[in-house]
mmCIF file of C-alpha atoms and ligand atoms in Angstrom:
data_model
loop_
_atom_site.group_PDB
_atom_site.id
_atom_site.type_symbol
_atom_site.label_atom_id
_atom_site.label_comp_id
_atom_site.label_asym_id
_atom_site.label_seq_id
_atom_site.Cartn_x
_atom_site.Cartn_y
_atom_site.Cartn_z
ATOM 1 C CA MET J 43 65.725 35.092 213.377
ATOM 2 C CA SER J 44 64.046 38.401 212.696
ATOM 3 C CA ILE J 45 61.427 38.968 210.006
ATOM 4 C CA LEU J 46 62.846 41.128 207.222
ATOM 5 C CA ALA J 47 59.953 40.434 204.419
ATOM 6 C CA VAL J 48 56.231 39.662 204.484
ATOM 7 C CA ILE J 49 54.950 37.811 201.533
ATOM 8 C CA PHE J 50 51.248 38.378 201.004
ATOM 9 C CA ASP J 51 49.025 35.951 199.282
ATOM 10 C CA LEU J 52 46.570 38.080 197.256
ATOM 11 C CA ASP J 53 43.339 36.528 196.615
ATOM 12 C CA GLY J 54 41.375 36.270 199.928
ATOM 13 C CA VAL J 55 44.166 38.225 201.841
ATOM 14 C CA LEU J 56 44.509 41.657 200.334
ATOM 15 C CA VAL J 57 41.346 41.484 198.258
ATOM 16 C CA HIS J 58 37.998 39.613 198.392
ATOM 17 C CA THR J 59 38.741 38.033 194.777
ATOM 18 C CA ASP J 60 38.182 34.599 196.417
ATOM 19 C CA GLN J 61 34.513 35.333 196.375
ATOM 20 C CA TYR J 62 34.935 36.338 192.516
ATOM 21 C CA HIS J 63 36.679 32.964 191.933
ATOM 22 C CA TYR J 64 33.863 31.016 193.604
ATOM 23 C CA GLN J 65 31.161 32.851 191.606
ATOM 24 C CA ALA J 66 32.863 32.307 188.372
ATOM 25 C CA TRP J 67 33.567 28.482 189.088
ATOM 26 C CA LYS J 68 29.948 28.342 190.036
ATOM 27 C CA ARG J 69 28.505 29.877 187.131
ATOM 28 C CA MET J 70 30.659 27.374 184.773
ATOM 29 C CA ALA J 71 29.678 24.369 187.308
ATOM 30 C CA ASP J 72 25.987 25.243 186.996
ATOM 31 C CA GLU J 73 26.028 25.352 183.162
ATOM 32 C CA GLU J 74 27.619 22.046 183.226
ATOM 33 C CA GLY J 75 25.258 20.627 185.619
ATOM 34 C CA ILE J 76 27.981 19.832 188.186
ATOM 35 C CA VAL J 77 27.248 20.399 191.922
ATOM 36 C CA PHE J 78 29.629 22.868 193.389
ATOM 37 C CA ASP J 79 29.238 24.726 196.820
ATOM 38 C CA GLU J 80 31.119 26.875 198.990
ATOM 39 C CA SER J 81 32.696 24.066 201.053
ATOM 40 C CA ALA J 82 34.237 22.777 197.756
ATOM 41 C CA GLY J 83 35.024 26.246 196.935
ATOM 42 C CA ASP J 84 37.299 26.460 199.847
ATOM 43 C CA ARG J 85 39.119 23.443 198.380
ATOM 44 C CA LEU J 86 40.216 25.768 195.537
ATOM 45 C CA ARG J 87 42.210 28.394 197.640
ATOM 46 C CA GLY J 88 45.798 28.732 196.537
ATOM 47 C CA ILE J 89 45.769 25.955 193.875
ATOM 48 C CA SER J 90 46.049 26.703 190.205
ATOM 49 C CA ARG J 91 43.253 27.158 187.626
ATOM 50 C CA MET J 92 43.611 23.811 185.992
ATOM 51 C CA GLU J 93 43.811 22.096 189.370
ATOM 52 C CA SER J 94 40.760 23.841 190.651
ATOM 53 C CA LEU J 95 39.004 22.483 187.508
ATOM 54 C CA GLU J 96 39.803 18.819 188.195
ATOM 55 C CA VAL J 97 38.517 19.291 191.687
ATOM 56 C CA ILE J 98 35.308 20.578 190.383
ATOM 57 C CA LEU J 99 35.254 17.946 187.649
ATOM 58 C CA GLU J 100 35.429 15.072 190.367
ATOM 59 C CA LYS J 101 31.750 15.718 190.841
ATOM 60 C CA SER J 102 30.724 15.281 187.163
ATOM 61 C CA SER J 103 29.150 12.079 185.982
ATOM 62 C CA ARG J 104 30.936 12.431 182.324
ATOM 63 C CA THR J 105 34.564 12.559 181.349
ATOM 64 C CA TYR J 106 36.206 15.459 179.701
ATOM 65 C CA THR J 107 38.862 15.687 176.969
ATOM 66 C CA SER J 108 41.854 18.047 177.483
ATOM 67 C CA GLU J 109 40.552 20.494 174.880
ATOM 68 C CA GLU J 110 37.230 20.439 176.822
ATOM 69 C CA LYS J 111 39.026 21.210 179.921
ATOM 70 C CA GLU J 112 40.962 24.018 178.396
ATOM 71 C CA ALA J 113 37.667 25.482 177.024
ATOM 72 C CA LEU J 114 36.072 25.284 180.684
ATOM 73 C CA ALA J 115 39.048 26.737 182.212
ATOM 74 C CA ALA J 116 38.977 29.646 179.654
ATOM 75 C CA LYS J 117 35.383 30.024 180.108
ATOM 76 C CA LYS J 118 35.621 30.306 183.979
ATOM 77 C CA ASN J 119 38.605 33.021 183.381
ATOM 78 C CA GLY J 120 36.270 35.099 181.196
ATOM 79 C CA TYR J 121 33.440 35.364 183.942
ATOM 80 C CA TYR J 122 36.203 35.811 186.399
ATOM 81 C CA ARG J 123 37.618 38.702 184.498
ATOM 82 C CA GLU J 124 34.178 40.291 183.891
ATOM 83 C CA LEU J 125 33.993 40.360 187.735
ATOM 84 C CA LEU J 126 37.443 41.735 188.110
ATOM 85 C CA GLU J 127 36.097 44.737 186.102
ATOM 86 C CA GLN J 128 34.359 45.991 189.170
ATOM 87 C CA LEU J 129 37.218 46.235 191.363
ATOM 88 C CA THR J 130 38.545 49.708 192.452
ATOM 89 C CA PRO J 131 41.041 50.722 194.894
ATOM 90 C CA ALA J 132 38.296 50.732 197.535
ATOM 91 C CA ASP J 133 38.263 46.979 197.483
ATOM 92 C CA ALA J 134 41.739 46.487 198.963
ATOM 93 C CA ALA J 135 40.780 44.412 202.091
ATOM 94 C CA PRO J 136 40.553 46.376 205.466
ATOM 95 C CA GLY J 137 43.884 46.975 207.101
ATOM 96 C CA SER J 138 45.882 46.321 203.943
ATOM 97 C CA HIS J 139 47.167 49.815 203.366
ATOM 98 C CA GLU J 140 47.756 50.051 206.973
ATOM 99 C CA ILE J 141 49.880 47.123 207.346
ATOM 100 C CA ILE J 142 51.834 47.690 204.211
ATOM 101 C CA ALA J 143 52.665 51.373 205.521
ATOM 102 C CA ALA J 144 53.659 49.926 208.876
ATOM 103 C CA CYS J 145 56.002 47.493 206.969
ATOM 104 C CA LYS J 146 57.462 50.594 205.009
ATOM 105 C CA LEU J 147 57.975 52.429 208.144
ATOM 106 C CA GLN J 148 59.786 49.667 209.827
ATOM 107 C CA GLY J 149 62.140 48.930 206.656
ATOM 108 C CA THR J 150 60.384 45.500 206.224
ATOM 109 C CA LYS J 151 60.103 44.468 202.555
ATOM 110 C CA VAL J 152 56.676 43.552 201.252
ATOM 111 C CA ALA J 153 56.175 40.977 198.449
ATOM 112 C CA ILE J 154 53.210 39.126 196.529
ATOM 113 C CA GLY J 155 53.323 35.323 196.478
ATOM 114 C CA SER J 156 50.105 34.326 194.506
ATOM 115 C CA SER J 157 49.233 31.239 192.284
ATOM 116 C CA SER J 158 47.103 33.524 190.204
ATOM 117 C CA ARG J 159 47.989 34.381 186.665
ATOM 118 C CA ASN J 160 45.633 37.473 187.092
ATOM 119 C CA THR J 161 47.728 38.918 189.714
ATOM 120 C CA PRO J 162 49.150 41.732 187.634
ATOM 121 C CA VAL J 163 45.533 42.873 186.518
ATOM 122 C CA ILE J 164 44.234 42.762 190.184
ATOM 123 C CA LEU J 165 47.149 44.887 191.595
ATOM 124 C CA GLU J 166 46.770 47.546 188.742
ATOM 125 C CA ARG J 167 42.980 47.747 189.569
ATOM 126 C CA LEU J 168 43.670 48.075 193.355
ATOM 127 C CA GLY J 169 46.298 50.813 192.738
ATOM 128 C CA LEU J 170 48.753 48.723 194.767
ATOM 129 C CA THR J 171 51.284 47.610 192.168
ATOM 130 C CA HIS J 172 54.088 50.104 193.058
ATOM 131 C CA LEU J 173 53.913 49.161 196.780
ATOM 132 C CA PHE J 174 55.430 46.001 196.362
ATOM 133 C CA GLU J 175 59.387 45.369 196.169
ATOM 134 C CA ALA J 176 58.570 41.979 194.346
ATOM 135 C CA VAL J 177 55.673 40.200 192.799
ATOM 136 C CA ALA J 178 55.874 36.273 192.368
ATOM 137 C CA ASP J 179 52.632 34.869 190.615
ATOM 138 C CA GLY J 180 51.056 31.869 188.701
ATOM 139 C CA ASN J 181 52.658 33.427 185.439
ATOM 140 C CA GLU J 182 56.116 32.478 186.616
ATOM 141 C CA ILE J 183 55.894 29.190 188.114
ATOM 142 C CA ASP J 184 55.653 25.613 187.412
ATOM 143 C CA ASN J 185 54.136 24.212 190.535
ATOM 144 C CA SER J 186 51.485 26.098 192.601
ATOM 145 C CA LYS J 187 50.983 25.953 196.276
ATOM 146 C CA PRO J 188 51.270 23.641 198.308
ATOM 147 C CA ASP J 189 54.548 23.462 196.283
ATOM 148 C CA PRO J 190 56.733 26.203 197.926
ATOM 149 C CA GLU J 191 57.954 27.717 194.452
ATOM 150 C CA VAL J 192 56.115 30.855 194.434
ATOM 151 C CA PHE J 193 57.116 31.934 198.057
ATOM 152 C CA LEU J 194 60.906 30.861 197.268
ATOM 153 C CA LEU J 195 60.786 32.900 194.048
ATOM 154 C CA ALA J 196 59.476 35.946 196.022
ATOM 155 C CA ALA J 197 62.182 35.502 198.622
ATOM 156 C CA LYS J 198 64.578 35.428 195.779
ATOM 157 C CA LYS J 199 63.275 38.619 193.984
ATOM 158 C CA LEU J 200 63.573 40.248 197.494
ATOM 159 C CA ALA J 201 67.248 38.826 197.986
ATOM 160 C CA ILE J 202 66.066 38.052 201.543
ATOM 161 C CA ASP J 203 66.558 34.478 203.071
ATOM 162 C CA PRO J 204 63.352 32.429 203.338
ATOM 163 C CA GLU J 205 63.693 31.869 207.150
ATOM 164 C CA CYS J 206 63.486 35.741 207.485
ATOM 165 C CA CYS J 207 60.158 35.788 205.614
ATOM 166 C CA ILE J 208 56.637 35.520 206.952
ATOM 167 C CA VAL J 209 53.911 34.576 204.437
ATOM 168 C CA VAL J 210 50.347 35.651 205.127
ATOM 169 C CA GLU J 211 47.693 33.314 203.757
ATOM 170 C CA ASP J 212 44.020 32.336 203.652
ATOM 171 C CA ALA J 213 44.784 28.919 202.195
ATOM 172 C CA GLU J 214 45.721 25.557 203.748
ATOM 173 C CA ALA J 215 47.561 24.867 200.638
ATOM 174 C CA GLY J 216 49.435 28.276 200.958
ATOM 175 C CA LEU J 217 50.336 27.538 204.497
ATOM 176 C CA VAL J 218 51.829 23.994 203.669
ATOM 177 C CA ALA J 219 53.637 26.032 200.972
ATOM 178 C CA ALA J 220 55.178 28.427 203.377
ATOM 179 C CA LYS J 221 56.093 25.585 205.582
ATOM 180 C CA ARG J 222 57.946 24.021 202.970
ATOM 181 C CA ALA J 223 59.678 27.087 201.929
ATOM 182 C CA GLY J 224 61.061 27.313 205.499
ATOM 183 C CA MET J 225 59.156 30.278 206.318
ATOM 184 C CA LYS J 226 56.904 31.502 209.159
ATOM 185 C CA SER J 227 53.209 31.701 208.161
ATOM 186 C CA ALA J 228 50.089 33.614 209.481
ATOM 187 C CA ALA J 229 46.830 32.417 208.526
ATOM 188 C CA ILE J 230 43.812 34.509 207.973
ATOM 189 C CA GLY J 231 39.982 33.847 207.082
ATOM 190 C CA THR J 232 38.003 30.542 207.352
ATOM 191 C CA VAL J 233 41.444 28.494 207.325
ATOM 192 C CA ILE J 234 42.204 29.812 211.038
ATOM 193 C CA ASN J 235 39.331 27.250 212.153
ATOM 194 C CA SER J 236 41.289 24.487 210.776
ATOM 195 C CA PRO J 237 44.076 22.375 211.816
ATOM 196 C CA ALA J 238 46.225 24.097 209.207
ATOM 197 C CA ALA J 239 50.320 24.412 209.397
ATOM 198 C CA ALA J 240 50.137 28.047 210.512
ATOM 199 C CA ASP J 241 52.579 29.672 213.129
ATOM 200 C CA TYR J 242 50.154 32.485 213.902
ATOM 201 C CA ARG J 243 46.237 33.300 213.307
ATOM 202 C CA LEU J 244 44.993 36.556 212.500
ATOM 203 C CA HIS J 245 41.534 37.714 212.891
ATOM 204 C CA ARG J 246 42.480 41.051 211.118
ATOM 205 C CA LEU J 247 45.405 41.970 209.102
ATOM 206 C CA GLU J 248 46.564 44.765 211.525
ATOM 207 C CA GLU J 249 47.171 41.789 214.091
ATOM 208 C CA LEU J 250 50.305 41.078 211.920
ATOM 209 C CA THR J 251 51.798 44.106 213.389
ATOM 210 C CA ALA J 252 51.938 42.316 216.787
ATOM 211 C CA VAL J 253 53.368 39.119 215.239
ATOM 212 C CA ILE J 254 56.306 40.793 213.702
ATOM 213 C CA TRP J 255 57.098 43.693 216.129
ATOM 214 C CA GLY J 256 55.646 42.428 219.278
HETATM 215 O O1 LIG M 50 42.846 31.822 187.743
HETATM 216 P P1 LIG M 50 43.899 32.542 188.233
HETATM 217 O O2 LIG M 50 43.502 34.035 188.267
HETATM 218 O O3 LIG M 50 45.293 32.219 187.486
HETATM 219 O O4 LIG M 50 44.182 31.793 189.765
HETATM 220 C C1 LIG M 50 44.476 30.739 189.996
HETATM 221 C C2 LIG M 50 44.233 30.560 191.682
HETATM 222 O O5 LIG M 50 44.775 31.662 192.311
HETATM 223 C C3 LIG M 50 44.894 31.632 193.814
HETATM 224 O O6 LIG M 50 45.158 32.722 194.305
HETATM 225 C C4 LIG M 50 43.314 31.450 194.186
HETATM 226 O O7 LIG M 50 43.326 31.055 195.474
HETATM 227 C C5 LIG M 50 42.981 30.044 193.695
HETATM 228 O O8 LIG M 50 41.415 29.943 193.722
HETATM 229 C C6 LIG M 50 42.983 30.136 192.037
HETATM 230 O O9 LIG M 50 42.649 28.968 191.456
HETATM 231 MG MG1 LIG M 51 44.356 33.170 198.750
#
């Protein structure tokens, strides 16, 4: 089955906002006196804001009410949005423009499949919004990765069969979601070193051209 569409995860694939997520959670965790480090940060890749908070609170000695949790998540998102204000088109990950341009040239559709509710803001700041035929994000789904919902929604918006899509992901949760969606997957970033459910491993985004077109 040939590949007719590429569905890109956003944070940690097309832009380094995975680092901003980490910094914003770290600021919140420090204020709460909760231990949080980069390996814990890797567990948050791909999962929703509230699920991320639950992972962080596992290390807390006290319990939080749901109102307190909402307040902590909102605080983190405020810190994160402050960091997003620094983003410019120059912050698109190396190779992003090239791989999107190659897809356009070949007639391969491109979409975003992200758990983030900040996706529209990030794409705007990067000046990338107009390049995607479909965007599926955290504002439109009930279940975040590893559930396949966001990728299936992207494929539906593209009107392309899931089996003709390849997902590019930096998160274990996202690779599992791609598999559950019946899609191919390519891992990039630190996840390439773990026994993830990926069909391909990329050291650079440009390597995707060889995966799709040989
Ligand atoms: O808080 P946001 O922007 O809606 O992001 C939700 C999730 O978006 C994903 O893209 C990130 O990998 C996760 O770490 C994050 O928790
Ligand atoms: Mg990601």
